[in-house]
Coordinates of C-alpha atoms and ligand atoms in Angstrom, one line a residue:
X1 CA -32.7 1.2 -95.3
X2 CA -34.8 4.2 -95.9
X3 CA -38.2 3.3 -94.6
X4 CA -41.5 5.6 -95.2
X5 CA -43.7 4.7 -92.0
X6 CA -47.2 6.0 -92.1
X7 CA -49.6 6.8 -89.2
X8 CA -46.4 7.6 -87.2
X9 CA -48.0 10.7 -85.5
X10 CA -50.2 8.4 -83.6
X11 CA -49.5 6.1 -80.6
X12 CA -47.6 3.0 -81.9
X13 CA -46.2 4.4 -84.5
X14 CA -44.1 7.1 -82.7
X15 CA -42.7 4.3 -80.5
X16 CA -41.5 2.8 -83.4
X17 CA -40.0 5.4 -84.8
X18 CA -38.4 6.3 -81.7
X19 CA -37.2 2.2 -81.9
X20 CA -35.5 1.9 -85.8
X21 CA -35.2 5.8 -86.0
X22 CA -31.2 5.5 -85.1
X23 CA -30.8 2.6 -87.5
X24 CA -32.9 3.9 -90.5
X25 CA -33.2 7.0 -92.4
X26 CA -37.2 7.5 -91.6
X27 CA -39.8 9.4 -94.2
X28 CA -43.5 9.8 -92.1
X29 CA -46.3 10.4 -93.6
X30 CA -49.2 11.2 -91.4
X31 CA -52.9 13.2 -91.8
X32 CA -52.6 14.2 -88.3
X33 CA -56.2 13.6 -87.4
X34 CA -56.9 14.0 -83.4
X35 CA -54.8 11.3 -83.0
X36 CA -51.8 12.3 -84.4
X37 CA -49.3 14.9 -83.1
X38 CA -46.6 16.4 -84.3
X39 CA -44.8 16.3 -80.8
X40 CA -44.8 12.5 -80.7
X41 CA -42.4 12.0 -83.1
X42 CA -38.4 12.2 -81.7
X43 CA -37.4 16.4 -82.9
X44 CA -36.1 16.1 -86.6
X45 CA -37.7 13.0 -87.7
X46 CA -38.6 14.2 -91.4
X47 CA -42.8 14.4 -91.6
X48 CA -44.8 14.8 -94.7
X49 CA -48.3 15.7 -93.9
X50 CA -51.0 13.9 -95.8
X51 CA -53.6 11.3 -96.3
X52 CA -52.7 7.7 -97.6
X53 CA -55.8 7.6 -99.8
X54 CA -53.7 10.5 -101.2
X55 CA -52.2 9.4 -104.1
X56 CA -49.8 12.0 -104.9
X57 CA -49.4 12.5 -101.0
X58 CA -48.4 8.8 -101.4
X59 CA -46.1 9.0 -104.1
X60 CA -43.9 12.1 -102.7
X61 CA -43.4 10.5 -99.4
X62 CA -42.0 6.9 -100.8
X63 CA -40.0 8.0 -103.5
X64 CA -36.5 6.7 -102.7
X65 CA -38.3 4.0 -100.0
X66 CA -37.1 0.4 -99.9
X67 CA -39.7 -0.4 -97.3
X68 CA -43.5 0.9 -96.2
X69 CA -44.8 0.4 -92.7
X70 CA -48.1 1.2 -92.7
X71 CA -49.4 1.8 -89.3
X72 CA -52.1 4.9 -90.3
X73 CA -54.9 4.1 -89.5
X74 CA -58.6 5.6 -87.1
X75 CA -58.2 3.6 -84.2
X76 CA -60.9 3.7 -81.8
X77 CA -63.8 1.3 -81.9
X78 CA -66.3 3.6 -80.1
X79 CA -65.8 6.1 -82.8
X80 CA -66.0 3.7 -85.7
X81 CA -69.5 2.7 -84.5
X82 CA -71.1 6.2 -84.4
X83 CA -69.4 6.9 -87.8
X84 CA -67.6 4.4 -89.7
X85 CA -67.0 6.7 -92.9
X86 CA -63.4 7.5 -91.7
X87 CA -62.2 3.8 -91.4
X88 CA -63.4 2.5 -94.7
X89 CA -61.7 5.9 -96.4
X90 CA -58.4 4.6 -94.6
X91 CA -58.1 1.5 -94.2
X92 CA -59.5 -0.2 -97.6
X93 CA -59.3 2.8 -100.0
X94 CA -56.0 4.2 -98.4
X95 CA -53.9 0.6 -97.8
X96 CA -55.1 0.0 -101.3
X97 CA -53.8 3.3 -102.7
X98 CA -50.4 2.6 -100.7
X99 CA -50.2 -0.7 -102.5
X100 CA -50.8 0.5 -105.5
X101 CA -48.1 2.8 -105.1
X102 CA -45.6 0.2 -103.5
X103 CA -45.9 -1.5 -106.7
X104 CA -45.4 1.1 -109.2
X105 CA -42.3 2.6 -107.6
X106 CA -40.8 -1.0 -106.8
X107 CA -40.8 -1.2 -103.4
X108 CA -38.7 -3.8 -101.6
X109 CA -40.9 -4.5 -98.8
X110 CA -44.4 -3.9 -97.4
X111 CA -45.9 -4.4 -93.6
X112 CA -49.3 -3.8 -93.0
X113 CA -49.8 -3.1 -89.1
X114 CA -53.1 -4.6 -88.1
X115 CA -55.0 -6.1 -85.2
X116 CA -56.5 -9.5 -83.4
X117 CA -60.4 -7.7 -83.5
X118 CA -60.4 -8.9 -87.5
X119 CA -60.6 -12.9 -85.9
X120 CA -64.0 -11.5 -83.6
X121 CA -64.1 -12.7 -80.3
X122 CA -63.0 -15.8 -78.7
X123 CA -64.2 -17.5 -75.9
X124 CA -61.7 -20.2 -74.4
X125 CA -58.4 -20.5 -76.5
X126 CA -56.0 -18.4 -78.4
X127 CA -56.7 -17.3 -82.4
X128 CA -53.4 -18.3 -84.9
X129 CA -52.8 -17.4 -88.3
X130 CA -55.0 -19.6 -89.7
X131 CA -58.3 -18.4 -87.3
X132 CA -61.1 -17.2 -90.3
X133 CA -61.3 -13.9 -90.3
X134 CA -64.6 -12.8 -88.5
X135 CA -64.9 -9.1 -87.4
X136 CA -67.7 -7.4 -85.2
X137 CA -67.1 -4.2 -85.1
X138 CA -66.8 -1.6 -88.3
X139 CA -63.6 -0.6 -86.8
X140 CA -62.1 -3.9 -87.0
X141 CA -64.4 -5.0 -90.5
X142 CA -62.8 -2.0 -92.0
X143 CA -58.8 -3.5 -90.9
X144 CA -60.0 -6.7 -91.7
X145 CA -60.6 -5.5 -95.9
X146 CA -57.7 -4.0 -95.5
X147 CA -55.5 -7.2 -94.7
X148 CA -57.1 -8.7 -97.7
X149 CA -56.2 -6.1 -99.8
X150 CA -52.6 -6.9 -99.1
X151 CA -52.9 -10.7 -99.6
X152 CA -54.5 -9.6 -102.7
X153 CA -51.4 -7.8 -103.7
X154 CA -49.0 -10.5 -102.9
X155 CA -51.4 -13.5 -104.7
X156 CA -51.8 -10.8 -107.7
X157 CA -48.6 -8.5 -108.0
X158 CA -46.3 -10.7 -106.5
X159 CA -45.5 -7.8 -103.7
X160 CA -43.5 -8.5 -101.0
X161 CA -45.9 -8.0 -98.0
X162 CA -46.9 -9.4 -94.6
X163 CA -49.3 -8.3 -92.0
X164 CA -48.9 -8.5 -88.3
X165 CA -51.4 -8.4 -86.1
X166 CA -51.2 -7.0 -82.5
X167 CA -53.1 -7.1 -79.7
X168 CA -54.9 -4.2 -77.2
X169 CA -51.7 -1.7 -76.8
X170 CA -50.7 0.0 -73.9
X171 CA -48.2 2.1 -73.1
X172 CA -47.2 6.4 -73.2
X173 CA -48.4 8.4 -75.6
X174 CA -51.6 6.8 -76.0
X175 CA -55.1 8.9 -76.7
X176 CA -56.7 9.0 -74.0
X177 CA -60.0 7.5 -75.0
X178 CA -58.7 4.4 -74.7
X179 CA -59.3 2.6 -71.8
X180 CA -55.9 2.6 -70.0
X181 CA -54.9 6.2 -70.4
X182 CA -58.8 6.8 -69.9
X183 CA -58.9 5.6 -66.5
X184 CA -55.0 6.4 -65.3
X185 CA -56.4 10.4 -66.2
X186 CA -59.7 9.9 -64.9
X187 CA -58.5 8.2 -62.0
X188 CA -55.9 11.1 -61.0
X189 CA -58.9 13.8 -61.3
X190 CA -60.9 12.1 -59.7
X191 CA -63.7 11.9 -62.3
X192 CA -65.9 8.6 -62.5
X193 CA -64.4 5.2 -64.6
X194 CA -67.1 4.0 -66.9
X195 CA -66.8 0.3 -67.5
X196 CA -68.7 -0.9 -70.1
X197 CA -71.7 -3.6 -69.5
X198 CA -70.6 -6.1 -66.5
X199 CA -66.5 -5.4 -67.1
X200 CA -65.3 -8.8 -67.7
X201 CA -64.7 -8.4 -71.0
X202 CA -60.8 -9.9 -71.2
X203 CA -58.0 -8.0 -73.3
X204 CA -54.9 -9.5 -74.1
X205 CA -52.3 -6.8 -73.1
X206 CA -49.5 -5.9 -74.9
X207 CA -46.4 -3.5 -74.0
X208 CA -46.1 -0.7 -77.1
X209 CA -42.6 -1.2 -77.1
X210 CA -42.7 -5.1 -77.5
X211 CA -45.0 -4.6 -80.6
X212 CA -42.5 -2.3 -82.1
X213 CA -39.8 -5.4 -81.8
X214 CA -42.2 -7.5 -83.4
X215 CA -43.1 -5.2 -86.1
X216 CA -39.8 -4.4 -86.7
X217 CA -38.7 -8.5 -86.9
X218 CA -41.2 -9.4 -89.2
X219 CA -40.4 -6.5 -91.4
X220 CA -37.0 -7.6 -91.2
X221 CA -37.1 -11.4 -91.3
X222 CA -41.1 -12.3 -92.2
X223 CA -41.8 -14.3 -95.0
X224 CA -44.1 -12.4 -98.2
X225 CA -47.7 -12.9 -98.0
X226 CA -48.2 -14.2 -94.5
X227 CA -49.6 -12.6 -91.5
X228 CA -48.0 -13.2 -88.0
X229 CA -49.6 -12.7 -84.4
X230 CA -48.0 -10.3 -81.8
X231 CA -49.9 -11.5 -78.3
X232 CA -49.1 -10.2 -75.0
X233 CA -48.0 -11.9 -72.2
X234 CA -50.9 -11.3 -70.2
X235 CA -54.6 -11.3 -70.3
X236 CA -56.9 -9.6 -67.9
X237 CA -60.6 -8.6 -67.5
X238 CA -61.4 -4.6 -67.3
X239 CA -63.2 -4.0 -64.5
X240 CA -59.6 -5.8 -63.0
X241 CA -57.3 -3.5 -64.9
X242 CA -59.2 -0.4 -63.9
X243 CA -58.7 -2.1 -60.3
X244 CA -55.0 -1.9 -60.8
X245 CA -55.0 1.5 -62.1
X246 CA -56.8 2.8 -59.0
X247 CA -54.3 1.7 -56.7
X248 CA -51.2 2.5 -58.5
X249 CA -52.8 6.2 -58.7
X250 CA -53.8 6.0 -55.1
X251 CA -57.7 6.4 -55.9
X252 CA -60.8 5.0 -54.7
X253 CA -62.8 2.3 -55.9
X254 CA -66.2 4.1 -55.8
X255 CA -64.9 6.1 -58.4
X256 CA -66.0 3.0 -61.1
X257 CA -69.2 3.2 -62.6
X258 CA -70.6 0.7 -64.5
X259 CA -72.2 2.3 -67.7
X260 CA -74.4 0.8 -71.3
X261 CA -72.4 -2.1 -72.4
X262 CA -70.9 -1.1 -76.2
X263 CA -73.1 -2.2 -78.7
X264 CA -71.9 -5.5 -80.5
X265 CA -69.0 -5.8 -77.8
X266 CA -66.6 -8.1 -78.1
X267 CA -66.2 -10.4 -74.8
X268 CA -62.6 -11.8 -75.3
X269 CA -59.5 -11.7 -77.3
X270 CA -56.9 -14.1 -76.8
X271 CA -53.5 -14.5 -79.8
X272 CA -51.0 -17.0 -80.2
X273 CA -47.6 -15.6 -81.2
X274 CA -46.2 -19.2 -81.4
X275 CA -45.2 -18.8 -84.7
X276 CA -44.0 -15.3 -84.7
X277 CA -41.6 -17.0 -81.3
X278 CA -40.8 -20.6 -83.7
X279 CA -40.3 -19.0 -86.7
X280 CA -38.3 -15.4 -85.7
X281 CA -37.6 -15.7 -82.2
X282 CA -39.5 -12.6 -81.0
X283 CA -40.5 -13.0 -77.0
X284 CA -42.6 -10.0 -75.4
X285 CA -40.1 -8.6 -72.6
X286 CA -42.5 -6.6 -70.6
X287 CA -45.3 -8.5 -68.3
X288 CA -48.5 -6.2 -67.5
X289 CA -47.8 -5.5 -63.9
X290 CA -44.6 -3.9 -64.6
X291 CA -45.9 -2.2 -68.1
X292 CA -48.7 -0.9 -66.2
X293 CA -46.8 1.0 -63.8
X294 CA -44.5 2.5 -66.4
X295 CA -47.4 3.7 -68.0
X296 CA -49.2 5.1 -65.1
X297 CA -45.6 6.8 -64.4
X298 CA -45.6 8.6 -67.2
X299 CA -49.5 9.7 -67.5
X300 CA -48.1 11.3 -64.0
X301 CA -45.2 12.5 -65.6
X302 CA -46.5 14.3 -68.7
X303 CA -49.2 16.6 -67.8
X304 CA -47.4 18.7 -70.6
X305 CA -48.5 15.8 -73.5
X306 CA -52.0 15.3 -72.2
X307 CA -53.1 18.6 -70.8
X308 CA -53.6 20.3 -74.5
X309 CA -55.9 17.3 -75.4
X310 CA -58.3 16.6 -72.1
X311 CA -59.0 21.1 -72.7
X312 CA -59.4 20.2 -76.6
X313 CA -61.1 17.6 -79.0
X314 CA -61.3 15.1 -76.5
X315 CA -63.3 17.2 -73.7
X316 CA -66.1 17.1 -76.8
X317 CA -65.9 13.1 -77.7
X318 CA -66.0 12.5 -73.9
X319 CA -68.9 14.4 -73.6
X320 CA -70.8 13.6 -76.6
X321 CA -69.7 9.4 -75.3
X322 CA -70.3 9.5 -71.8
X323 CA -72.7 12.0 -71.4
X324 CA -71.4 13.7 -68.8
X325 CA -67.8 16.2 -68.4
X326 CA -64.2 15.7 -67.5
X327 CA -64.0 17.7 -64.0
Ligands
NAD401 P1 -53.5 6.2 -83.3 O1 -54.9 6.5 -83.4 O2 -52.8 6.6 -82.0 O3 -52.7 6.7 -84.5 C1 -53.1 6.7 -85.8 C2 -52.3 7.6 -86.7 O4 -52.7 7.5 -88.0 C3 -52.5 9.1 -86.3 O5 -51.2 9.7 -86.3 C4 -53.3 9.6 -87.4 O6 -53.1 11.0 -87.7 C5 -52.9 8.8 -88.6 N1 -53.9 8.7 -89.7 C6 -55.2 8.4 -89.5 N2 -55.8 8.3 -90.8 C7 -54.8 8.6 -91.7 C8 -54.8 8.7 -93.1 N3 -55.9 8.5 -93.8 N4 -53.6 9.0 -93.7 C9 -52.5 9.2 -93.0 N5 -52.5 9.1 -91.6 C10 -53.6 8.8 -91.0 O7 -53.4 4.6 -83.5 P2 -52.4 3.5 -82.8 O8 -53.0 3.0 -81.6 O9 -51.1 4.0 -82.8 O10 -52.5 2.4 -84.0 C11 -51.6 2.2 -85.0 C12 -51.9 1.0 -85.8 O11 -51.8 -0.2 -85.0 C13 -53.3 1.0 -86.5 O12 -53.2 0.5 -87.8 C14 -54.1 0.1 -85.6 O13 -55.2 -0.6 -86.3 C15 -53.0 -0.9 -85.1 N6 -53.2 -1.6 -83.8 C16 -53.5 -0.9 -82.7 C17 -53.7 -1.5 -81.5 C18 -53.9 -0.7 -80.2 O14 -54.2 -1.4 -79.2 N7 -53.9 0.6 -80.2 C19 -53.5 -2.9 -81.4 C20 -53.2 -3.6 -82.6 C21 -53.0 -2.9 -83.8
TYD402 P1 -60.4 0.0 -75.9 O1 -59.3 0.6 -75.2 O2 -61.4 0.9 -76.6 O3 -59.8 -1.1 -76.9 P2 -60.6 -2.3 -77.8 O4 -62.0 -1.9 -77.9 O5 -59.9 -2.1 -79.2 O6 -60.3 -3.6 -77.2 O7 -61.3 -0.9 -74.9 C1 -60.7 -2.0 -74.2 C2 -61.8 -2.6 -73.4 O8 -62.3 -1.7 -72.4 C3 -63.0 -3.0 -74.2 O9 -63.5 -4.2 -73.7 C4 -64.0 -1.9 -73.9 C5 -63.7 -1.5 -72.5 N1 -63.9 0.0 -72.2 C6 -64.7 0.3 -71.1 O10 -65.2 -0.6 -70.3 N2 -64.8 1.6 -70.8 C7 -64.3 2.6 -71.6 O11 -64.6 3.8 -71.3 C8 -63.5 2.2 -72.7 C9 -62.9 3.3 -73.6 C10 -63.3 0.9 -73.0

């Protein structure tokens, strides 16, 4: 198959190039805003750089495609509530201009990556499939038009899509302004961890890779116009995963400083991936103690990856954020 994956510069994408690459002859095409890097895609992987509100960008990179994975997309909540510009630009008018395109040039197949923040915030119990649709956050708003733009499609055109969504990501190769790969760096330079209002907010914590094998089943085997959940195995509250990062980095705990609570926060996210499990068979493999330790692992290991963004971009969004510098 030859697959055009979008956003594949960034985080999740790369893993999942990384995870079909061997098995599929892979077109990327990627802006390469901050968050997307050249070096996170595996050496020779064919990358076409552009926007996918581009439509000529668009139609160069999935000539010849018989699927589109589209994971592009501005990614960090923080940023999407001091500007939200960005995320409308690529997630309504750019998904749209992909679809558009899909359609045109006959496409086989289209998976819209996407995310549990469109369902809001839960309190006790897990959102399914059939959870309204209730975002707080112009971040997840934005994702949340998006997904509707490819039901649309499918009611409409008849396209072949589905949607998965995921849930908070963790893993290598993730920005750091995040909070994971936020702390784990923080945490080994000793600068302060801000946690956000009281810290027991509760994420739902999934291993990168086991969202690629999701992904990458309901692409294969996911029925047109339905959207499946892809939940981790674990769910935790913040101020308890920055615990755990402290002591696998060997730091102290009065390096945690609680900080103004993010404005509209959401308190808790929680999926059900029953009917990605029932219906495909996918499992998540990796539990959160053991994913967290690999990850910390390789923050250790990679100074090479990280040290060109903590001296560049991000030294200004952390300061402009947090109000105070990186040490
Ligand atoms: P990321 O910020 O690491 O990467 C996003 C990539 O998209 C970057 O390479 C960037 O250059 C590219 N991009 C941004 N705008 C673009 C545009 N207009 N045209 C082309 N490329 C563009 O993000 P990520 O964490 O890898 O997230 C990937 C996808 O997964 C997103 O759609 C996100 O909503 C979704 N998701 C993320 C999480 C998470 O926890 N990170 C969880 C569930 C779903
Ligand atoms: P984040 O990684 O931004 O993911 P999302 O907002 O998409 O869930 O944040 C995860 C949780 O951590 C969220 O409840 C906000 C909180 N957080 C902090 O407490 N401090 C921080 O510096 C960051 C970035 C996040």
């Amino acid at each position: 198959m030859r697959l055009l994956v979008t956003g594949a510069a960034g985080f999740i994408g790369s893993t999942y190039v990384r995870l079909v690459g061997g098995e599929h002859d892979v077109v990327v095409l990627d802006k390469l805003t901050y968050a997307g890097r050249r070096e996170n895609l595996p050496e020779g992987t064919q990358l076409i750089e552009g926007a996918i509100e581009d439509p000529a960008a668009v139609r160069e990179a999935m000539q010849g495609a018989d699927a589109v994975v589209n994971f592009a997309a501005e990614s960090h909540v923080d940023r999407s509530i001091d500007d939200q510009e960005a995320f409308a630009r690529t997630h309504v008018v750019g998904t749209g201009t992909l679809l558009d395109a899909a359609r045109e040039l006959g496409v086989e197949r289209y998976l819209q990556v996407s995310t549990d923040e469109v369902y809001g915030s839960i309190e006790s119990g897990s959102f399914t499939e059939t959870s309204p649709l209730d975002p707080s956050s112009p971040y997840s708003a934005t994702k949340a038009a998006g997904d509707l733009l490819v039901s649309a499609h499918f009611h409409t055109y008849g396209l072949d899509a589905s949607i998965v969504r995921g849930s908070n990501n963790y893993g290598p190769r993730q920005y750091p302004e995040k909070l994971i790969p936020l702390m784990v760096l923080n945490a080994l330079h000793g600068d302060s961890l801000p946690v956000y209002g009281d810290g027991r907010q509760v994420r739902n914590w999934l291993y990168v890779e086991d969202f690629c094998r999701g992904i990458h089943t309901v692409l294969a085997k996911g029925r047109a116009g339905e959207a499946y959940n892809v939940g981790g195995p674990d769910e935790c509250e913040n101020v308890e995963v920055v615990k755990r990062v402290i002591e696998l980095v060997g730091a102290d705990e009065s390096l945690i400083e609680y900080v103004s609570d993010r404005p509209g926060h959401d308190r808790r996210y929680s999926l059900s991936s029953a009917k990605l499990k029932e219906e495909l068979g996918w499992e998540a493999q990796v539990h959160f103690a053991e994913g967290l330790e690999r990850t910390v692992e390789w923050y250790r290991e990679n100074e090479e990856w990280w040290g060109p963004i903590r001296s560049g971009e991000y030294r200004e969004y952390y300061e402009k954020q947090y109000g105070k510098s990186l040490g």
